[in-house]
mmCIF file of C-alpha atoms in Angstrom:
data_model
loop_
_atom_site.group_PDB
_atom_site.id
_atom_site.type_symbol
_atom_site.label_atom_id
_atom_site.label_comp_id
_atom_site.label_asym_id
_atom_site.label_seq_id
_atom_site.Cartn_x
_atom_site.Cartn_y
_atom_site.Cartn_z
ATOM 1 C CA UNK A 1 17.905 7.698 -7.551
ATOM 2 C CA UNK A 2 15.034 9.450 -5.973
ATOM 3 C CA UNK A 3 15.744 12.541 -3.418
ATOM 4 C CA UNK A 4 13.659 12.798 -0.575
ATOM 5 C CA UNK A 5 11.750 16.196 -0.669
ATOM 6 C CA UNK A 6 11.592 17.074 3.180
ATOM 7 C CA UNK A 7 10.438 20.722 2.239
ATOM 8 C CA UNK A 8 7.265 19.002 0.479
ATOM 9 C CA UNK A 9 4.809 19.386 3.540
ATOM 10 C CA UNK A 10 5.044 22.875 4.299
ATOM 11 C CA UNK A 11 1.997 24.512 3.418
ATOM 12 C CA UNK A 12 2.044 27.931 3.828
ATOM 13 C CA UNK A 13 4.970 30.244 1.809
ATOM 14 C CA UNK A 14 5.247 32.416 4.545
ATOM 15 C CA UNK A 15 6.684 29.905 6.526
ATOM 16 C CA UNK A 16 9.316 28.977 4.095
ATOM 17 C CA UNK A 17 9.731 32.592 3.590
ATOM 18 C CA UNK A 18 10.654 32.773 7.829
ATOM 19 C CA UNK A 19 12.267 29.643 7.782
ATOM 20 C CA UNK A 20 15.309 30.995 6.162
ATOM 21 C CA UNK A 21 17.926 33.562 7.729
ATOM 22 C CA UNK A 22 16.871 35.995 5.850
ATOM 23 C CA UNK A 23 14.117 36.552 3.049
ATOM 24 C CA UNK A 24 15.420 36.055 -0.268
ATOM 25 C CA UNK A 25 15.798 39.305 -2.443
ATOM 26 C CA UNK A 26 13.673 37.637 -5.328
ATOM 27 C CA UNK A 27 12.149 34.081 -5.412
ATOM 28 C CA UNK A 28 8.743 32.637 -7.239
ATOM 29 C CA UNK A 29 5.547 31.860 -6.505
ATOM 30 C CA UNK A 30 3.658 29.083 -8.193
ATOM 31 C CA UNK A 31 -0.008 29.020 -7.163
ATOM 32 C CA UNK A 32 -2.465 26.242 -8.393
ATOM 33 C CA UNK A 33 -5.439 28.264 -9.899
ATOM 34 C CA UNK A 34 -7.387 25.673 -11.843
ATOM 35 C CA UNK A 35 -8.530 22.188 -11.051
ATOM 36 C CA UNK A 36 -10.626 20.203 -13.618
ATOM 37 C CA UNK A 37 -11.549 16.951 -12.107
ATOM 38 C CA UNK A 38 -10.079 15.419 -8.854
ATOM 39 C CA UNK A 39 -6.432 16.327 -7.402
ATOM 40 C CA UNK A 40 -4.651 15.801 -4.405
ATOM 41 C CA UNK A 41 -4.775 19.557 -3.684
ATOM 42 C CA UNK A 42 -7.061 22.146 -3.481
ATOM 43 C CA UNK A 43 -7.386 25.695 -5.760
ATOM 44 C CA UNK A 44 -4.748 28.201 -3.896
ATOM 45 C CA UNK A 45 -2.307 25.431 -3.013
ATOM 46 C CA UNK A 46 1.329 27.061 -3.170
ATOM 47 C CA UNK A 47 5.114 26.391 -3.770
ATOM 48 C CA UNK A 48 8.071 29.097 -2.530
ATOM 49 C CA UNK A 49 11.048 28.691 -5.265
ATOM 50 C CA UNK A 50 14.287 30.141 -5.210
ATOM 51 C CA UNK A 51 17.449 29.452 -7.049
ATOM 52 C CA UNK A 52 18.763 26.849 -4.829
ATOM 53 C CA UNK A 53 15.251 25.520 -3.671
ATOM 54 C CA UNK A 54 11.444 24.792 -3.750
ATOM 55 C CA UNK A 55 9.145 24.340 -0.761
ATOM 56 C CA UNK A 56 5.574 22.977 -0.963
ATOM 57 C CA UNK A 57 3.509 20.522 -3.462
ATOM 58 C CA UNK A 58 0.575 20.900 -5.784
ATOM 59 C CA UNK A 59 0.082 17.608 -7.125
ATOM 60 C CA UNK A 60 1.438 14.862 -4.957
ATOM 61 C CA UNK A 61 5.087 14.888 -6.593
ATOM 62 C CA UNK A 62 3.865 14.539 -10.005
ATOM 63 C CA UNK A 63 4.895 17.955 -11.311
ATOM 64 C CA UNK A 64 7.068 19.888 -8.711
ATOM 65 C CA UNK A 65 10.262 19.686 -9.962
ATOM 66 C CA UNK A 66 9.380 20.926 -13.398
ATOM 67 C CA UNK A 67 7.244 23.587 -11.750
ATOM 68 C CA UNK A 68 10.294 24.616 -9.736
ATOM 69 C CA UNK A 69 12.425 24.525 -13.345
ATOM 70 C CA UNK A 70 9.834 26.937 -14.597
ATOM 71 C CA UNK A 71 10.289 29.142 -11.428
ATOM 72 C CA UNK A 72 13.448 29.603 -12.052
ATOM 73 C CA UNK A 73 13.254 30.370 -15.405
ATOM 74 C CA UNK A 74 10.832 33.216 -14.560
ATOM 75 C CA UNK A 75 13.192 34.508 -11.980
ATOM 76 C CA UNK A 76 15.561 34.500 -14.692
ATOM 77 C CA UNK A 77 13.648 36.307 -17.196
ATOM 78 C CA UNK A 78 11.136 38.499 -15.029
ATOM 79 C CA UNK A 79 7.872 37.067 -16.780
ATOM 80 C CA UNK A 80 5.168 34.701 -15.344
ATOM 81 C CA UNK A 81 4.249 31.851 -16.736
ATOM 82 C CA UNK A 82 0.488 30.150 -17.117
ATOM 83 C CA UNK A 83 1.530 26.057 -17.109
ATOM 84 C CA UNK A 84 -1.275 23.497 -17.874
ATOM 85 C CA UNK A 85 -0.736 19.648 -16.595
ATOM 86 C CA UNK A 86 -2.552 16.582 -17.520
ATOM 87 C CA UNK A 87 -5.350 16.854 -19.485
ATOM 88 C CA UNK A 88 -5.155 20.071 -21.876
ATOM 89 C CA UNK A 89 -1.623 19.808 -21.678
ATOM 90 C CA UNK A 90 1.036 20.842 -24.410
ATOM 91 C CA UNK A 91 3.663 18.275 -22.151
ATOM 92 C CA UNK A 92 2.420 14.398 -22.934
ATOM 93 C CA UNK A 93 5.540 13.267 -21.022
ATOM 94 C CA UNK A 94 4.047 14.441 -17.609
ATOM 95 C CA UNK A 95 1.488 12.444 -16.343
ATOM 96 C CA UNK A 96 -0.788 13.040 -13.675
ATOM 97 C CA UNK A 97 -1.745 9.990 -11.738
ATOM 98 C CA UNK A 98 -5.115 11.611 -10.678
ATOM 99 C CA UNK A 99 -5.916 11.749 -14.530
ATOM 100 C CA UNK A 100 -7.175 15.637 -13.953
ATOM 101 C CA UNK A 101 -6.187 18.594 -15.747
ATOM 102 C CA UNK A 102 -4.535 21.463 -13.298
ATOM 103 C CA UNK A 103 -3.595 25.122 -14.120
ATOM 104 C CA UNK A 104 -0.748 27.128 -12.401
ATOM 105 C CA UNK A 105 0.504 30.506 -12.216
ATOM 106 C CA UNK A 106 4.238 30.893 -11.612
ATOM 107 C CA UNK A 107 5.316 34.638 -10.783
ATOM 108 C CA UNK A 108 8.484 36.344 -10.234
ATOM 109 C CA UNK A 109 8.152 38.230 -6.773
ATOM 110 C CA UNK A 110 10.753 40.702 -5.181
ATOM 111 C CA UNK A 111 10.793 40.762 -1.387
ATOM 112 C CA UNK A 112 10.681 44.599 -1.301
ATOM 113 C CA UNK A 113 7.041 44.564 -2.737
ATOM 114 C CA UNK A 114 4.493 46.387 -0.095
ATOM 115 C CA UNK A 115 2.537 43.303 -0.643
ATOM 116 C CA UNK A 116 5.023 40.817 0.579
ATOM 117 C CA UNK A 117 5.594 43.255 3.461
ATOM 118 C CA UNK A 118 1.642 43.014 4.516
ATOM 119 C CA UNK A 119 1.834 39.246 3.710
ATOM 120 C CA UNK A 120 4.921 38.793 6.440
ATOM 121 C CA UNK A 121 2.854 41.126 8.652
ATOM 122 C CA UNK A 122 0.211 39.412 8.844
ATOM 123 C CA UNK A 123 2.190 36.369 10.321
ATOM 124 C CA UNK A 124 3.559 38.162 12.539
ATOM 125 C CA UNK A 125 0.509 40.303 13.875
ATOM 126 C CA UNK A 126 -1.481 37.096 13.611
ATOM 127 C CA UNK A 127 -3.973 39.169 11.075
ATOM 128 C CA UNK A 128 -5.879 37.362 8.208
ATOM 129 C CA UNK A 129 -5.489 39.358 4.949
ATOM 130 C CA UNK A 130 -6.545 38.626 1.105
ATOM 131 C CA UNK A 131 -3.654 38.203 -1.414
ATOM 132 C CA UNK A 132 -4.261 38.454 -4.655
ATOM 133 C CA UNK A 133 -2.267 39.007 -8.246
ATOM 134 C CA UNK A 134 -2.222 38.422 -11.948
ATOM 135 C CA UNK A 135 1.179 36.991 -11.954
ATOM 136 C CA UNK A 136 2.572 40.735 -12.677
ATOM 137 C CA UNK A 137 1.131 42.915 -10.095
ATOM 138 C CA UNK A 138 0.695 41.520 -6.230
ATOM 139 C CA UNK A 139 -1.448 43.339 -3.651
ATOM 140 C CA UNK A 140 -2.108 42.304 -0.092
ATOM 141 C CA UNK A 141 -4.611 44.112 2.481
ATOM 142 C CA UNK A 142 -5.849 43.140 5.941
ATOM 143 C CA UNK A 143 -9.064 41.863 5.561
ATOM 144 C CA UNK A 144 -12.064 40.116 7.890
ATOM 145 C CA UNK A 145 -12.491 36.606 7.048
ATOM 146 C CA UNK A 146 -15.082 35.672 4.149
ATOM 147 C CA UNK A 147 -12.709 36.396 1.558
ATOM 148 C CA UNK A 148 -13.824 35.188 -1.858
ATOM 149 C CA UNK A 149 -11.258 33.155 -3.264
ATOM 150 C CA UNK A 150 -10.881 32.107 -6.941
ATOM 151 C CA UNK A 151 -9.332 32.546 -10.466
ATOM 152 C CA UNK A 152 -11.009 34.657 -13.273
ATOM 153 C CA UNK A 153 -8.670 33.568 -16.036
ATOM 154 C CA UNK A 154 -6.236 36.694 -15.221
ATOM 155 C CA UNK A 155 -6.221 37.274 -11.581
ATOM 156 C CA UNK A 156 -6.536 35.048 -8.534
ATOM 157 C CA UNK A 157 -7.382 35.972 -4.866
ATOM 158 C CA UNK A 158 -6.758 33.315 -1.570
ATOM 159 C CA UNK A 159 -6.814 34.281 1.746
ATOM 160 C CA UNK A 160 -3.801 33.747 4.346
ATOM 161 C CA UNK A 161 -4.889 33.091 7.988
ATOM 162 C CA UNK A 162 -2.985 33.570 10.604
ATOM 163 C CA UNK A 163 -0.763 30.189 11.916
ATOM 164 C CA UNK A 164 -2.604 27.752 14.116
ATOM 165 C CA UNK A 165 -1.101 28.599 17.570
ATOM 166 C CA UNK A 166 -1.753 25.449 20.380
ATOM 167 C CA UNK A 167 -1.411 26.542 23.829
ATOM 168 C CA UNK A 168 -0.932 23.372 26.306
ATOM 169 C CA UNK A 169 -1.323 23.845 30.005
ATOM 170 C CA UNK A 170 0.453 20.671 31.908
ATOM 171 C CA UNK A 171 3.597 19.381 32.114
ATOM 172 C CA UNK A 172 3.149 15.494 32.200
ATOM 173 C CA UNK A 173 4.083 13.269 29.275
ATOM 174 C CA UNK A 174 1.109 14.116 27.341
ATOM 175 C CA UNK A 175 1.375 17.459 27.525
ATOM 176 C CA UNK A 176 5.226 17.464 26.493
ATOM 177 C CA UNK A 177 4.505 14.955 23.799
ATOM 178 C CA UNK A 178 1.658 17.315 22.861
ATOM 179 C CA UNK A 179 3.678 20.386 22.628
ATOM 180 C CA UNK A 180 6.515 17.903 20.483
ATOM 181 C CA UNK A 181 3.841 16.835 17.828
ATOM 182 C CA UNK A 182 2.581 20.508 17.519
ATOM 183 C CA UNK A 183 6.438 21.693 16.674
ATOM 184 C CA UNK A 184 6.830 18.932 14.379
ATOM 185 C CA UNK A 185 3.690 20.353 12.392
ATOM 186 C CA UNK A 186 5.143 23.937 12.531
ATOM 187 C CA UNK A 187 2.309 25.050 14.473
ATOM 188 C CA UNK A 188 3.081 27.417 17.025
ATOM 189 C CA UNK A 189 3.284 26.020 20.596
ATOM 190 C CA UNK A 190 2.904 27.650 23.769
ATOM 191 C CA UNK A 191 3.255 25.716 26.977
ATOM 192 C CA UNK A 192 2.082 26.716 30.704
ATOM 193 C CA UNK A 193 3.415 24.726 33.303
ATOM 194 C CA UNK A 194 2.684 26.657 36.790
ATOM 195 C CA UNK A 195 5.766 26.278 38.912
ATOM 196 C CA UNK A 196 7.396 24.344 36.351
ATOM 197 C CA UNK A 197 11.202 23.870 35.872
ATOM 198 C CA UNK A 198 12.815 27.310 35.025
ATOM 199 C CA UNK A 199 14.218 26.160 31.552
ATOM 200 C CA UNK A 200 11.394 25.232 28.711
ATOM 201 C CA UNK A 201 11.480 21.451 27.825
ATOM 202 C CA UNK A 202 12.768 22.302 24.247
ATOM 203 C CA UNK A 203 14.670 25.676 22.896
ATOM 204 C CA UNK A 204 13.031 28.349 21.560
ATOM 205 C CA UNK A 205 9.672 27.072 22.944
ATOM 206 C CA UNK A 206 7.171 30.038 24.367
ATOM 207 C CA UNK A 207 6.788 28.596 27.795
ATOM 208 C CA UNK A 208 5.114 30.453 30.830
ATOM 209 C CA UNK A 209 5.905 29.089 34.222
ATOM 210 C CA UNK A 210 3.324 31.435 36.221
ATOM 211 C CA UNK A 211 -0.642 31.388 36.764
ATOM 212 C CA UNK A 212 -2.420 29.625 33.435
ATOM 213 C CA UNK A 213 -5.218 32.509 33.857
ATOM 214 C CA UNK A 214 -2.331 35.210 33.752
ATOM 215 C CA UNK A 215 -0.575 33.803 31.047
ATOM 216 C CA UNK A 216 -3.479 33.639 28.861
ATOM 217 C CA UNK A 217 -4.203 37.067 29.666
ATOM 218 C CA UNK A 218 -0.781 37.858 28.471
ATOM 219 C CA UNK A 219 -1.149 35.521 25.433
ATOM 220 C CA UNK A 220 -4.458 36.917 24.483
ATOM 221 C CA UNK A 221 -5.955 33.943 22.493
ATOM 222 C CA UNK A 222 -7.394 34.711 19.024
ATOM 223 C CA UNK A 223 -9.705 32.326 16.844
ATOM 224 C CA UNK A 224 -6.689 30.989 15.812
ATOM 225 C CA UNK A 225 -5.565 29.535 18.935
ATOM 226 C CA UNK A 226 -6.330 26.013 20.516
ATOM 227 C CA UNK A 227 -6.347 25.876 24.468
ATOM 228 C CA UNK A 228 -5.673 22.273 25.441
ATOM 229 C CA UNK A 229 -6.080 22.009 29.741
ATOM 230 C CA UNK A 230 -3.783 18.848 30.120
ATOM 231 C CA UNK A 231 -2.957 19.178 34.295
ATOM 232 C CA UNK A 232 -4.485 17.061 36.372
ATOM 233 C CA UNK A 233 -6.580 18.361 39.490
ATOM 234 C CA UNK A 234 -4.615 21.440 40.269
ATOM 235 C CA UNK A 235 -6.251 24.120 42.183
ATOM 236 C CA UNK A 236 -6.103 26.663 39.401
ATOM 237 C CA UNK A 237 -7.206 24.165 36.494
ATOM 238 C CA UNK A 238 -10.624 25.612 36.742
ATOM 239 C CA UNK A 239 -9.620 29.454 36.782
ATOM 240 C CA UNK A 240 -7.402 28.358 33.671
ATOM 241 C CA UNK A 241 -9.839 26.779 31.906
ATOM 242 C CA UNK A 242 -12.524 29.220 32.723
ATOM 243 C CA UNK A 243 -10.410 32.078 31.307
ATOM 244 C CA UNK A 244 -9.879 29.706 27.934
ATOM 245 C CA UNK A 245 -13.525 29.161 27.425
ATOM 246 C CA UNK A 246 -14.078 32.973 27.850
ATOM 247 C CA UNK A 247 -11.089 33.640 25.500
ATOM 248 C CA UNK A 248 -11.546 33.873 21.600
ATOM 249 C CA UNK A 249 -9.892 30.610 20.974
ATOM 250 C CA UNK A 250 -11.275 28.224 18.335
ATOM 251 C CA UNK A 251 -10.638 25.198 20.881
ATOM 252 C CA UNK A 252 -11.099 24.856 24.126
ATOM 253 C CA UNK A 253 -10.361 21.249 25.485
ATOM 254 C CA UNK A 254 -9.452 19.604 29.145
ATOM 255 C CA UNK A 255 -8.465 16.270 30.081
ATOM 256 C CA UNK A 256 -10.343 14.073 32.832
ATOM 257 C CA UNK A 257 -12.358 11.226 33.713
ATOM 258 C CA UNK A 258 -15.910 11.643 31.766
ATOM 259 C CA UNK A 259 -17.521 10.533 35.509
ATOM 260 C CA UNK A 260 -16.073 13.939 36.941
ATOM 261 C CA UNK A 261 -17.320 15.846 33.789
ATOM 262 C CA UNK A 262 -20.279 17.151 36.013
ATOM 263 C CA UNK A 263 -18.665 18.602 38.778
ATOM 264 C CA UNK A 264 -15.723 20.197 37.010
ATOM 265 C CA UNK A 265 -18.423 21.966 35.019
ATOM 266 C CA UNK A 266 -20.181 23.163 38.484
ATOM 267 C CA UNK A 267 -17.006 24.566 39.405
ATOM 268 C CA UNK A 268 -16.777 26.616 36.240
ATOM 269 C CA UNK A 269 -19.865 27.848 36.838
ATOM 270 C CA UNK A 270 -18.865 29.101 39.957
ATOM 271 C CA UNK A 271 -15.992 30.852 38.380
ATOM 272 C CA UNK A 272 -19.011 32.646 36.478
ATOM 273 C CA UNK A 273 -18.440 30.905 32.942
ATOM 274 C CA UNK A 274 -21.923 30.866 30.964
ATOM 275 C CA UNK A 275 -23.908 28.319 29.388
ATOM 276 C CA UNK A 276 -23.033 29.385 25.833
ATOM 277 C CA UNK A 277 -19.228 29.060 26.864
ATOM 278 C CA UNK A 278 -19.471 25.772 28.533
ATOM 279 C CA UNK A 279 -21.254 24.363 25.257
ATOM 280 C CA UNK A 280 -17.584 25.173 23.630
ATOM 281 C CA UNK A 281 -15.781 22.516 26.072
ATOM 282 C CA UNK A 282 -14.094 19.623 24.627
ATOM 283 C CA UNK A 283 -14.094 16.956 27.352
ATOM 284 C CA UNK A 284 -12.695 14.738 27.724
ATOM 285 C CA UNK A 285 -10.160 16.081 25.517
ATOM 286 C CA UNK A 286 -9.284 13.952 21.860
ATOM 287 C CA UNK A 287 -10.780 12.136 19.534
ATOM 288 C CA UNK A 288 -12.465 8.788 20.737
ATOM 289 C CA UNK A 289 -10.649 5.442 19.561
ATOM 290 C CA UNK A 290 -7.498 6.218 21.110
ATOM 291 C CA UNK A 291 -5.825 4.768 24.086
ATOM 292 C CA UNK A 292 -4.716 6.316 27.203
ATOM 293 C CA UNK A 293 -0.892 6.287 27.120
ATOM 294 C CA UNK A 294 0.547 9.724 26.860
ATOM 295 C CA UNK A 295 1.593 9.284 23.207
ATOM 296 C CA UNK A 296 -2.124 8.196 22.253
ATOM 297 C CA UNK A 297 -3.665 11.122 24.218
ATOM 298 C CA UNK A 298 -1.289 13.515 22.316
ATOM 299 C CA UNK A 299 -2.315 11.892 19.127
ATOM 300 C CA UNK A 300 -5.901 12.468 19.858
ATOM 301 C CA UNK A 301 -5.606 15.853 20.831
ATOM 302 C CA UNK A 302 -3.656 17.041 17.931
ATOM 303 C CA UNK A 303 -5.812 15.099 15.566
ATOM 304 C CA UNK A 304 -8.904 16.867 16.956
ATOM 305 C CA UNK A 305 -7.273 20.533 17.131
ATOM 306 C CA UNK A 306 -6.292 19.928 13.196
ATOM 307 C CA UNK A 307 -10.072 18.717 12.434
ATOM 308 C CA UNK A 308 -11.360 21.488 14.588
ATOM 309 C CA UNK A 309 -9.266 23.950 12.287
ATOM 310 C CA UNK A 310 -10.175 22.786 9.205
ATOM 311 C CA UNK A 311 -13.433 22.894 9.910
ATOM 312 C CA UNK A 312 -13.005 26.269 11.259
ATOM 313 C CA UNK A 313 -11.463 27.437 8.086
ATOM 314 C CA UNK A 314 -14.173 25.764 5.732
ATOM 315 C CA UNK A 315 -16.767 27.739 7.658
ATOM 316 C CA UNK A 316 -15.218 30.995 7.495
ATOM 317 C CA UNK A 317 -14.829 30.761 3.784
ATOM 318 C CA UNK A 318 -17.364 32.915 1.754
ATOM 319 C CA UNK A 319 -19.991 30.677 0.254
ATOM 320 C CA UNK A 320 -19.137 32.397 -2.794
ATOM 321 C CA UNK A 321 -18.813 30.009 -5.810
ATOM 322 C CA UNK A 322 -15.262 29.490 -6.740
ATOM 323 C CA UNK A 323 -14.249 31.152 -10.274
ATOM 324 C CA UNK A 324 -11.704 28.388 -11.168
ATOM 325 C CA UNK A 325 -13.578 26.206 -13.580
ATOM 326 C CA UNK A 326 -14.213 29.225 -15.558
ATOM 327 C CA UNK A 327 -10.153 29.476 -16.147
ATOM 328 C CA UNK A 328 -8.910 29.181 -19.863
ATOM 329 C CA UNK A 329 -6.908 26.191 -20.409
ATOM 330 C CA UNK A 330 -3.969 27.807 -21.971
ATOM 331 C CA UNK A 331 -0.515 26.736 -21.508
ATOM 332 C CA UNK A 332 3.114 28.389 -21.633
ATOM 333 C CA UNK A 333 6.058 26.337 -22.726
ATOM 334 C CA UNK A 334 9.483 27.868 -22.993
#
């Protein structure tokens, strides 16, 4: 009987580590370090493995249970393993539907390692960092963007960016559905509803009831923050939108009819927003082709934010050539 892997969609091992009551004392990390041909995941994809559970996926369900088995063996004997699946693999009974060959490094990790502390601090402090490992020694350091990611046959390097944060200004059906979708995707969601109810609509949601510009000043949007203005014709709409456009947020969008956009831009100029800042505005908000129902507006917005975040991440990567193609096709079998 098949078992639903509800933890498979988790794509950041920090999310799995911090989602537990406590960070486990020992765990294993499995990292996709080489891909020959096409594959469901890119180099750098990871799984987190404990004696009882595992999170993430490396090849669309073909190898995850076997990788988890190796992860638990690694935890037991303390030695890393380099696994080869598909083309060039010693395990002919494990097939990859894509027909490619992939290499996975599985390594034991202790929570007390300094690199782990830096890794988790990057999440909490919203700072990008570079993480590297040869399976036995891990290094982590805060770094500006442009980290050269790859694998040279003995050590891999990958960048960890802060998690996507979505700030929604508004309180109607589209705003609430957007927040719900963001939470479902495990984004860091924030709702700003000036004069809204005292309690947030969802338990644990970061929530502000005051002036949007003041709330944004407190939040200090960074380059991994998206801001969506979904309120309608409030007096403070343009003040909040002006503050958003002047922030470091990678995405700023606003709902509203296209025929009224010129008037909104004129009001933004009146708030001192410059032309370069105005050029950043996504309005009307969301991807084309969706309807005007609240759920469709929310879906189009979340899709546009995800698309912009991926484009931003791609632009931030180094132009250096990945070293993954030079990795040896070795495999360890126990």
